[in-house]
Amino acid sequence: MKRKEQTTWASCLVAGGLHAAMTVLAFPPYDWWYLSFVAYTPLILLALRARTLMRPFLVVWLTSALGWMVIQNWMAGVAIFGYPLMALYQGFWPALFVVLLARLAPQAKRELSRRRAHADAGVMRGHAAGAYASHKAVPAVLLAPLICVTIEFFRGRLFLGGYPWYFVGHPLINAPTLCQIADLFGAYGVSFFACACAALPADLVTLPLARRGRTSGVAKASFGLFGFVLVIWVGYGLMHMRSRPLQTSFPESARTIFIAAVQTNLPQNNKMRWTLPQQKDDFDHFVSITQAWAGKRPSDGRQPDLVVWPETMVPGLGLNQESLTTVAQFEESERLLVTGQAGYSGLYFNRRLEEVARDNLGVPLLVGASAVDGLAISAESSQDPELGPVIRIDPKWDTQYNSSYLYLPDGTQATARYDKLVPTPIGERIPILYRWPKLQTLVGKIGSASSFNVSMGIGTAAVRHQVPTASAGTVRVATPICYESTVPRLCRRLVWSRGTGEDDQKDSDRMTRAADVLINMTNDGWFGNHAGGREQHLQMGRFRCIENRTPMIRAANTGVSAAIDAAGRLIEAGPTVPTGRADWNAEGVLFAEVALPDIEAGTAPLYARVGDLFAWLCLLTIVVWTAGKFVLGR
């Protein structure tokens, strides 16, 4: 009787459903992070036992897409058409994982089927067939993590500009000891180890464990490899955690920076329809919060070294000097206000920030705002049938940037300005379509209901702000904006450079620290009422701290503002002033002090020196393995 060769629908649904459910529960807001250790186990078992691939591929794609609709439910409010497409996009990768593993791993179950077929034909008998299966079997503990990292690296960095969110290792940041190895291999290394844990049960089920009363060589290799990985993984983490105890108070001799991060609570739907009068009212409110709460910590009257605002909380046509000059010239020559009937000068926001830094704070103020190149403002008179004579003020520009600015204690704006280097996919640049600006703008309006500005400019230099402090001297501050804190290569570029420590210096093979602290200015209002997206954003920022051994302060509109040490541990999360405000999106001020790296003893971690080399090697291994399997017929 012919044996059934199809993988059943039920087994595919069970495997795909379990993987999707565990993935959902491992990530915020549920935070069952320990499920990351077994989230891939159902897929690995399915792949190793699959006799056909189309059915598992389609079912896993569908079930994973449904899971991603739960994880990324915040997208429904900002990109109604992009929401299901993004779920299908994310769901494709687990399905691809199943196909690659099934193709590349001649594992025990599949080999057993072949062995029986050969035995029926009289080709192999007894121990010879068993030896064949044992010889051909490859430990999933080795192959599955290689495929997992390859796929995460491909989708996180290479494909369509990359989307490095929701790696299987990200939830493990809730157990920071298990993530310290990220300073060697990046977050990809943590995913490798998480997937290796998921593969061990699959090896126990599918590998030929014994031959003639002895443990088989393949099983020994699997268990030995897993044991080696586990010892290195946990041992390395314990070593670093013991050498970096969590500090919330410091001796006077310690080199630290004390920062006040202002957390605003401006809903994104308000910001998308930000009228000129509302812009001024909201800005004035942010100023009042800063004046009331950020000047000194109420508990001890301590003055911060730096006050930080979130991303783009300063309205207007841009704070860059070119734009300010154009606005001043227009208002002086035309005797008109750029804001028209709103009744305030286009220079209002810059002047108020100068006053706040000089007269109210007396310390540097770091803010997020726009910058525009080629600003031109025109005024045209016309006759309205109802209103009578009307003057239409029309500002136009060539390029708009998402930027950070530093105001010094004397009220002057520092010369250096950081422009965002990596645009948010879909939100600020649509992959591929950005080559055709008009088409990109049209698709952006259709797909996101005009929620996004998909024509944002991109900066050209990794600018760091030089912040003067009383106790730590000049502190070099790098400001990854919003999405940029999730991009490993970008944060590495901001913190480290080759040679002199200045941007784009390539005169030395030695990595030099160029930034002492990361400040992530972000507008997380895009997540609406969904806390999960905000917390995942925070999780990825914690990995950047480990990879670069650099602390981070987050100033977030709608939360979650936080302070993170160089080991990725949360020092504070959410506003500390006013007290009694426990909501993650409550407006207030986070006061936090973080230890700065020792400049004299500062050695770049391996990840800072080699970047994503580990992920590249995983990718190369799978490419060569695949070529050997399909091209060479081996």
XYZ file of C-alpha atoms in Angstrom:
634
model
C 0.000 0.000 0.000
C 1.356 3.392 -0.923
C 2.136 5.586 2.087
C 0.616 9.057 2.306
C 3.173 11.681 1.251
C 1.225 14.834 2.105
C 1.837 16.853 5.275
C -1.632 17.174 6.822
C -3.529 20.428 7.089
C -3.983 19.815 10.792
C -0.260 19.507 11.506
C 0.424 22.685 9.527
C -2.306 24.616 11.338
C -1.139 23.426 14.746
C 2.500 24.333 14.055
C 1.720 27.665 12.433
C -0.869 28.580 15.061
C 1.422 27.732 17.980
C 4.277 29.741 16.474
C 2.022 32.754 15.834
C 0.490 32.607 19.320
C 3.836 32.315 21.096
C 5.296 35.136 19.000
C 2.385 37.418 19.912
C 2.663 36.595 23.609
C 6.457 36.980 23.708
C 6.298 40.623 22.615
C 4.782 43.588 24.437
C 2.287 44.253 25.849
C 2.101 40.641 27.099
C 5.869 40.244 27.651
C 5.951 36.471 28.083
C 9.536 36.815 26.888
C 10.525 33.240 27.805
C 8.356 32.000 24.921
C 11.123 33.238 22.600
C 12.995 30.067 23.597
C 10.350 27.835 22.015
C 8.518 30.081 19.529
C 10.315 28.458 16.585
C 10.056 24.866 17.872
C 6.731 24.101 16.095
C 8.092 25.437 12.792
C 11.324 23.458 13.122
C 9.422 20.237 13.810
C 7.084 20.944 10.891
C 10.006 21.564 8.543
C 11.938 18.469 9.597
C 8.890 16.239 9.136
C 7.456 17.861 5.998
C 7.233 15.662 2.921
C 5.805 18.432 0.778
C 6.357 22.141 1.153
C 3.526 24.069 -0.484
C 0.956 23.285 2.191
C 3.220 24.158 5.171
C 4.386 27.298 3.380
C 0.874 28.614 2.740
C -0.532 27.710 6.143
C 2.410 29.152 8.090
C 2.254 32.304 5.975
C -1.442 32.741 6.755
C -1.236 31.975 10.482
C 1.843 34.158 10.910
C 0.168 37.031 9.064
C -2.774 36.814 11.464
C -0.346 36.932 14.369
C 1.350 39.996 12.943
C -2.002 41.736 12.601
C -2.280 41.407 16.379
C 1.302 42.479 17.095
C 1.182 45.483 14.744
C -2.443 46.468 15.353
C -1.298 50.043 15.902
C -0.762 50.332 12.129
C -4.497 50.234 11.472
C -4.855 53.785 12.735
C -2.177 55.308 10.519
C -2.012 53.151 7.363
C -5.297 51.365 6.822
C -4.241 49.855 3.475
C -0.669 49.237 4.546
C -1.755 47.406 7.709
C -2.808 44.082 6.103
C -0.003 44.317 3.552
C 2.542 44.698 6.339
C 1.073 41.682 8.111
C 1.401 39.601 4.950
C 4.962 40.865 4.522
C 5.943 39.893 8.064
C 4.103 36.581 7.840
C 6.080 35.572 4.759
C 9.369 35.222 6.655
C 8.370 32.387 9.033
C 6.979 30.550 6.005
C 10.296 31.031 4.214
C 12.077 29.717 7.316
C 10.101 26.464 7.073
C 10.918 26.026 3.379
C 14.637 26.705 3.772
C 15.003 24.425 6.771
C 13.055 21.643 5.084
C 15.200 21.921 1.951
C 18.567 22.219 3.649
C 18.191 19.724 6.507
C 18.027 16.045 5.442
C 16.742 15.285 8.925
C 15.859 11.998 10.530
C 12.157 11.827 9.735
C 12.587 12.534 6.051
C 15.642 10.290 5.846
C 13.723 7.536 7.598
C 11.088 7.700 4.885
C 13.788 7.453 2.235
C 15.509 4.674 4.106
C 12.316 2.638 4.201
C 11.713 3.263 0.520
C 15.231 2.072 -0.291
C 14.820 -0.901 2.032
C 11.588 -1.878 0.297
C 13.459 -1.826 -2.999
C 16.272 -3.874 -1.552
C 18.812 -1.082 -1.911
C 19.709 -0.815 1.812
C 19.184 -3.131 4.707
C 19.369 -2.929 8.479
C 22.259 -1.038 9.998
C 23.393 0.298 6.622
C 20.186 2.268 6.255
C 20.424 3.488 9.843
C 23.997 4.622 9.243
C 22.855 6.459 6.124
C 20.170 8.395 8.025
C 22.512 9.164 10.927
C 25.267 10.311 8.615
C 23.023 12.582 6.601
C 21.201 14.176 9.544
C 22.250 17.751 10.400
C 21.552 19.094 13.903
C 18.768 21.656 13.839
C 20.597 23.343 16.725
C 23.118 24.463 14.101
C 21.082 24.915 10.948
C 17.880 26.512 12.294
C 19.639 29.464 14.005
C 21.722 30.077 10.873
C 18.553 30.304 8.786
C 16.776 32.403 11.421
C 19.565 34.990 11.549
C 19.899 34.993 7.765
C 16.217 35.830 7.344
C 16.214 38.437 10.109
C 19.306 40.080 8.645
C 17.905 40.030 5.128
C 14.594 41.613 6.127
C 16.160 43.791 8.827
C 18.871 45.377 6.727
C 19.063 44.305 3.082
C 15.547 43.963 1.668
C 13.848 47.246 0.718
C 16.102 49.208 3.058
C 15.398 46.948 6.043
C 12.838 46.698 8.835
C 14.764 45.545 11.948
C 11.757 45.178 14.256
C 10.408 42.114 16.057
C 13.402 39.779 16.047
C 12.913 36.571 18.026
C 15.665 37.675 20.419
C 14.227 41.111 21.199
C 11.889 40.023 24.036
C 14.870 38.544 25.892
C 15.980 42.074 26.794
C 13.650 41.598 29.765
C 16.425 39.282 31.024
C 19.408 41.552 30.249
C 21.979 38.938 31.307
C 20.990 36.868 28.271
C 21.538 39.801 25.901
C 25.054 40.953 26.838
C 26.478 38.965 23.954
C 24.991 41.649 21.694
C 28.203 43.655 22.151
C 29.894 40.876 20.165
C 27.311 39.809 17.598
C 24.562 42.409 17.817
C 20.902 41.581 18.377
C 21.311 38.934 15.675
C 23.505 36.949 18.056
C 20.749 36.891 20.671
C 18.284 35.645 18.051
C 20.773 32.904 17.133
C 20.869 31.634 20.685
C 17.094 31.889 21.155
C 16.518 29.840 18.009
C 19.151 27.291 19.093
C 17.105 26.754 22.263
C 13.998 26.245 20.135
C 15.817 23.705 17.976
C 16.980 21.445 20.811
C 13.543 19.852 21.451
C 13.227 19.263 17.708
C 16.566 17.453 17.650
C 15.476 15.321 20.604
C 12.407 14.244 18.641
C 13.855 13.792 15.152
C 17.538 12.845 15.425
C 18.609 9.204 15.635
C 19.589 9.286 19.318
C 21.102 5.799 19.591
C 22.755 3.194 17.412
C 23.685 -0.211 18.799
C 23.137 0.991 22.366
C 25.341 4.060 22.005
C 24.459 7.725 21.521
C 24.726 8.590 17.826
C 27.361 10.996 16.612
C 24.809 13.471 15.302
C 22.992 13.554 18.646
C 26.282 14.053 20.445
C 27.080 16.939 18.097
C 23.687 18.531 18.710
C 23.838 18.300 22.487
C 27.502 19.288 22.589
C 26.931 22.320 20.376
C 23.957 23.430 22.433
C 25.876 23.008 25.674
C 28.784 25.029 24.314
C 26.460 27.788 23.110
C 24.625 27.868 26.439
C 27.804 28.123 28.516
C 29.223 30.934 26.364
C 25.901 32.773 26.232
C 25.060 32.716 29.923
C 28.654 32.907 31.167
C 29.433 35.974 29.084
C 26.289 37.680 30.320
C 26.990 36.939 33.974
C 30.553 38.221 33.629
C 29.431 41.549 32.196
C 26.549 42.055 34.593
C 28.839 41.511 37.572
C 31.368 43.990 36.189
C 28.608 46.564 35.535
C 26.352 46.726 38.605
C 23.200 48.783 38.173
C 23.779 52.309 39.504
C 21.143 54.853 40.431
C 23.424 57.038 42.577
C 27.005 58.047 41.924
C 29.979 59.424 43.858
C 30.943 63.013 43.125
C 34.055 61.856 41.299
C 32.046 59.839 38.757
C 31.680 61.233 35.246
C 27.938 61.406 34.696
C 25.299 63.484 32.993
C 22.017 64.439 34.670
C 19.228 64.927 32.125
C 15.637 66.143 32.262
C 13.609 64.566 29.448
C 10.299 66.328 28.815
C 7.524 63.884 27.914
C 4.695 65.534 26.001
C 1.316 63.952 25.293
C 0.215 65.338 21.943
C -1.989 62.765 20.154
C -0.887 62.072 16.592
C -4.309 62.795 15.128
C -4.013 66.307 16.602
C -0.534 66.745 15.195
C -1.627 65.676 11.708
C -4.226 68.460 11.717
C -2.062 70.990 13.525
C -3.504 74.398 12.699
C -1.355 77.492 13.186
C -3.221 78.640 16.320
C -3.032 75.127 17.789
C 0.685 74.962 17.073
C 1.295 78.046 19.164
C -1.004 76.893 21.976
C 0.639 73.464 22.177
C 4.129 74.921 21.992
C 3.342 77.349 24.791
C 2.071 74.429 26.850
C 5.326 72.515 26.286
C 7.223 75.599 27.395
C 5.126 75.869 30.545
C 5.809 72.187 31.376
C 9.514 72.807 30.904
C 9.524 75.928 33.043
C 7.455 74.361 35.820
C 9.039 70.916 36.073
C 12.336 70.670 34.190
C 14.409 73.453 35.739
C 15.196 71.599 38.966
C 14.376 68.200 40.395
C 11.802 68.840 43.140
C 13.162 66.199 45.505
C 16.569 67.846 45.979
C 16.582 71.028 43.877
C 19.293 69.656 41.603
C 19.637 71.399 38.253
C 19.974 69.142 35.180
C 22.952 69.330 32.842
C 20.659 69.153 29.823
C 16.938 69.426 29.081
C 15.549 67.429 26.146
C 12.329 67.694 24.159
C 10.876 64.913 21.950
C 11.041 64.739 18.173
C 9.379 67.541 16.113
C 7.602 69.133 19.056
C 8.674 72.581 17.829
C 6.334 73.708 15.012
C 7.091 76.213 12.286
C 8.966 76.422 9.014
C 12.249 75.255 10.483
C 14.785 76.445 13.033
C 17.782 76.408 10.685
C 19.389 79.802 10.199
C 18.635 79.938 6.472
C 14.910 79.583 7.150
C 14.932 82.028 10.043
C 16.678 84.604 7.869
C 14.158 84.106 5.043
C 11.224 84.500 7.448
C 12.741 87.644 9.006
C 13.363 89.219 5.598
C 9.836 88.431 4.417
C 8.133 89.853 7.503
C 10.265 92.983 7.420
C 9.903 93.699 3.706
C 6.229 92.741 3.305
C 5.076 94.033 6.710
C 3.187 90.784 7.100
C 3.348 87.891 9.528
C 4.133 84.504 7.997
C 1.333 82.958 10.071
C -1.238 85.393 8.697
C -4.396 85.633 10.788
C -2.880 83.388 13.474
C -1.217 86.619 14.543
C 2.314 85.645 15.593
C 5.700 85.955 13.945
C 7.346 83.056 12.154
C 10.311 83.712 14.440
C 8.228 83.203 17.592
C 9.279 79.623 18.329
C 12.993 80.287 17.957
C 12.813 83.406 20.139
C 10.909 81.588 22.878
C 13.428 78.734 22.907
C 16.254 81.228 23.236
C 14.476 82.822 26.193
C 13.747 79.491 27.887
C 17.360 78.322 27.618
C 18.790 81.686 28.747
C 16.302 83.044 31.257
C 14.452 80.036 32.647
C 16.793 77.061 32.533
C 20.338 78.362 32.346
C 21.383 74.984 30.890
C 21.483 73.610 27.329
C 18.166 72.738 25.704
C 17.953 70.035 23.009
C 14.835 70.106 20.824
C 13.384 68.341 17.804
C 12.157 70.448 14.902
C 12.172 70.712 11.122
C 14.821 72.218 8.878
C 14.140 73.270 5.316
C 16.387 74.065 2.391
C 15.469 76.629 -0.227
C 12.634 78.292 1.657
C 10.798 80.920 -0.385
C 7.749 82.850 0.842
C 5.384 84.724 -1.414
C 2.345 86.921 -0.737
C -0.466 87.226 -3.270
C -3.434 89.574 -3.042
C -6.845 88.432 -4.232
C -10.508 89.327 -3.883
C -12.732 86.898 -1.985
C -16.487 87.233 -2.688
C -17.338 86.961 0.991
C -14.246 88.206 2.805
C -13.189 90.919 0.423
C -9.459 91.610 -0.100
C -7.367 88.618 0.967
C -3.617 88.159 1.103
C -2.484 84.556 0.623
C 0.916 83.736 2.161
C 2.504 80.738 0.444
C 5.754 79.247 1.798
C 7.552 76.706 -0.392
C 10.821 74.845 0.004
C 13.035 72.368 -1.752
C 13.721 69.827 1.014
C 12.477 69.319 4.554
C 14.480 67.495 7.236
C 13.675 65.940 10.598
C 16.337 67.493 12.828
C 17.663 68.115 16.318
C 18.949 71.498 17.562
C 20.924 72.517 20.623
C 20.320 75.825 22.419
C 23.181 76.850 24.691
C 22.781 78.364 28.192
C 23.252 81.882 26.803
C 20.274 81.369 24.477
C 22.197 81.055 21.231
C 21.601 78.164 18.908
C 24.644 75.921 18.383
C 25.964 75.781 14.842
C 25.803 72.005 14.527
C 22.480 70.487 13.507
C 21.699 66.806 13.148
C 19.429 65.758 10.278
C 17.858 62.312 10.382
C 19.957 59.879 8.348
C 17.649 56.853 8.088
C 14.048 57.629 7.087
C 11.200 55.620 8.537
C 10.003 53.091 5.939
C 6.590 54.033 4.552
C 6.305 56.942 7.010
C 9.074 59.121 5.551
C 10.176 57.222 2.474
C 8.491 54.448 0.499
C 11.005 51.793 -0.567
C 11.711 51.755 -4.322
C 9.055 54.403 -5.039
C 11.247 57.147 -3.552
C 13.082 57.162 -6.893
C 9.931 58.681 -8.406
C 8.898 61.478 -5.990
C 5.497 62.234 -7.516
C 4.473 58.572 -7.509
C 5.751 58.192 -3.942
C 3.669 61.165 -2.787
C 0.550 59.826 -4.514
C 0.908 56.327 -3.040
C 1.660 57.817 0.393
C -1.569 59.817 0.361
C -3.641 56.829 -0.729
C -2.047 54.250 1.543
C -1.872 56.243 4.752
C -4.742 58.695 4.477
C -2.183 61.525 4.301
C -0.780 60.528 7.697
C 2.830 60.596 6.571
C 5.211 62.987 4.890
C 6.904 60.587 2.477
C 9.179 63.211 0.919
C 11.443 63.966 3.894
C 15.058 64.764 3.144
C 17.945 62.665 4.434
C 20.950 64.027 6.276
C 24.499 63.495 5.064
C 26.646 63.527 8.231
C 26.674 61.854 11.648
C 26.630 65.116 13.596
C 27.054 64.998 17.371
C 26.086 67.852 19.663
C 28.785 69.228 21.978
C 26.977 69.836 25.269
C 28.806 71.898 27.929
C 28.284 70.660 31.497
C 29.608 71.869 34.829
C 30.842 68.520 36.148
C 31.641 66.344 33.124
C 33.063 68.940 30.768
C 31.884 68.794 27.171
C 29.658 65.760 26.610
C 29.263 64.464 23.069
C 25.610 63.671 22.409
C 24.322 61.607 19.480
C 20.621 61.966 18.724
C 19.088 59.071 16.779
C 15.613 60.320 15.916
C 12.589 58.047 16.381
C 12.968 54.961 14.132
C 16.743 55.402 14.004
C 17.151 53.873 17.472
C 16.053 50.558 15.949
C 18.776 50.588 13.274
C 21.982 48.977 14.586
C 24.361 50.225 11.897
C 23.151 53.817 12.293
C 23.642 53.942 16.070
C 27.051 52.330 15.638
C 27.957 55.058 13.162
C 26.772 57.775 15.534
C 28.706 56.470 18.548
C 31.929 55.330 16.861
C 34.185 56.505 14.076
C 37.561 55.526 12.692
C 40.575 57.676 13.440
C 40.054 61.057 15.073
C 36.500 60.624 16.305
C 35.091 63.086 13.770
C 32.506 62.046 11.232
C 33.630 60.081 8.192
C 37.296 59.941 9.212
C 38.845 56.839 7.626
C 42.514 57.410 8.374
C 42.825 54.621 10.941
C 41.678 51.071 11.602
C 41.108 51.929 15.254
C 37.557 52.653 16.324
C 37.313 55.843 18.377
C 34.392 56.847 20.540
C 32.642 59.865 19.036
C 29.625 60.091 21.369
C 29.292 59.650 25.140
C 25.535 59.215 25.310
C 22.646 58.453 22.959
C 19.521 60.593 23.215
C 16.587 59.141 21.329
C 14.124 61.935 20.556
C 10.933 60.282 19.358
C 7.295 60.939 18.583
C 5.548 57.680 19.448
C 2.111 59.165 18.991
C 1.881 56.999 15.854
C 1.146 54.023 18.113
C -2.148 55.561 19.200
C -3.561 53.866 22.290
C -1.436 50.741 21.825
C 1.304 50.416 24.425
C 2.857 47.349 22.762
C 4.434 49.242 19.868
C 5.951 51.809 22.222
C 7.438 49.116 24.441
C 8.912 47.236 21.482
C 10.489 50.503 20.317
C 12.009 50.848 23.779
C 13.252 47.234 23.711
C 15.269 47.833 20.555
C 16.830 50.971 22.009
C 18.094 48.867 24.912
C 19.929 46.617 22.454
C 21.694 49.643 20.950
C 23.044 50.451 24.420
C 24.571 46.987 24.773
C 25.976 46.878 21.254
C 27.799 50.170 21.729
C 28.266 50.048 25.534
C 26.710 53.492 25.695
C 23.827 54.794 27.857
C 20.646 56.197 26.329
C 17.989 58.697 27.349
C 14.639 58.628 25.526
C 12.422 61.705 25.307
C 9.138 60.476 23.844
C 5.929 62.201 22.903
C 3.131 60.040 24.411
C 5.772 57.802 26.069
C 7.728 55.836 26.917
C 10.528 58.162 28.045
C 13.294 56.196 29.727
C 16.888 56.054 30.945
C 18.972 53.011 29.982
C 22.476 52.097 31.100
C 25.283 50.644 28.978
C 24.181 47.109 29.878
C 20.684 47.672 28.478
C 18.996 47.866 31.883
C 16.168 50.282 32.561
C 17.131 52.872 35.159
C 13.892 54.820 34.924
C 10.818 54.588 32.690
C 8.091 57.201 32.486
C 7.943 60.677 34.024
C 9.275 61.095 37.546
C 7.715 64.565 37.907
C 4.982 65.218 38.806
C 4.751 62.325 41.236
C 1.776 60.027 41.282
C 1.426 59.945 37.480
C 1.739 56.255 36.606
C 0.316 56.337 33.070
C 2.862 55.486 30.385
C 1.687 58.383 28.225
C 1.311 61.014 30.963
C 3.004 64.319 30.342
C 5.764 65.235 32.730
C 9.531 65.160 33.100
C 11.877 62.226 33.518
C 14.929 63.079 35.622
C 17.749 60.564 35.220
C 21.484 60.385 35.742
C 23.609 58.004 33.681
C 27.286 57.122 33.898
C 29.347 58.235 30.915
C 31.971 55.935 29.379
C 35.522 56.268 30.650
C 37.302 58.068 27.820
C 40.772 56.907 28.841
C 39.829 53.251 29.219
C 37.266 53.208 26.458
C 37.799 50.155 24.265
C 35.377 49.615 21.444
C 33.360 46.384 21.827
C 33.652 43.824 19.066
C 30.336 44.850 17.537
C 31.537 48.446 17.236
C 34.602 47.230 15.331
C 33.061 44.667 12.986
C 29.388 45.624 12.891
C 27.060 42.978 11.490
C 29.877 40.597 10.515
C 28.258 37.717 12.395
C 24.998 38.182 10.468
C 26.902 38.449 7.181
C 28.680 35.167 7.960
C 25.359 33.466 8.701
C 23.988 34.751 5.409
C 27.072 33.587 3.513
C 26.897 30.147 5.128
C 23.274 29.656 4.088
C 23.961 30.917 0.570
C 26.871 28.486 0.166
C 24.864 25.666 1.753
C 21.980 26.340 -0.612
C 24.317 26.468 -3.611
C 25.825 23.156 -2.600
C 22.377 21.650 -2.218
C 20.766 22.869 -5.423
C 23.518 23.918 -7.810
C 26.038 21.182 -7.068
C 23.378 18.617 -6.317
C 24.857 17.721 -2.938
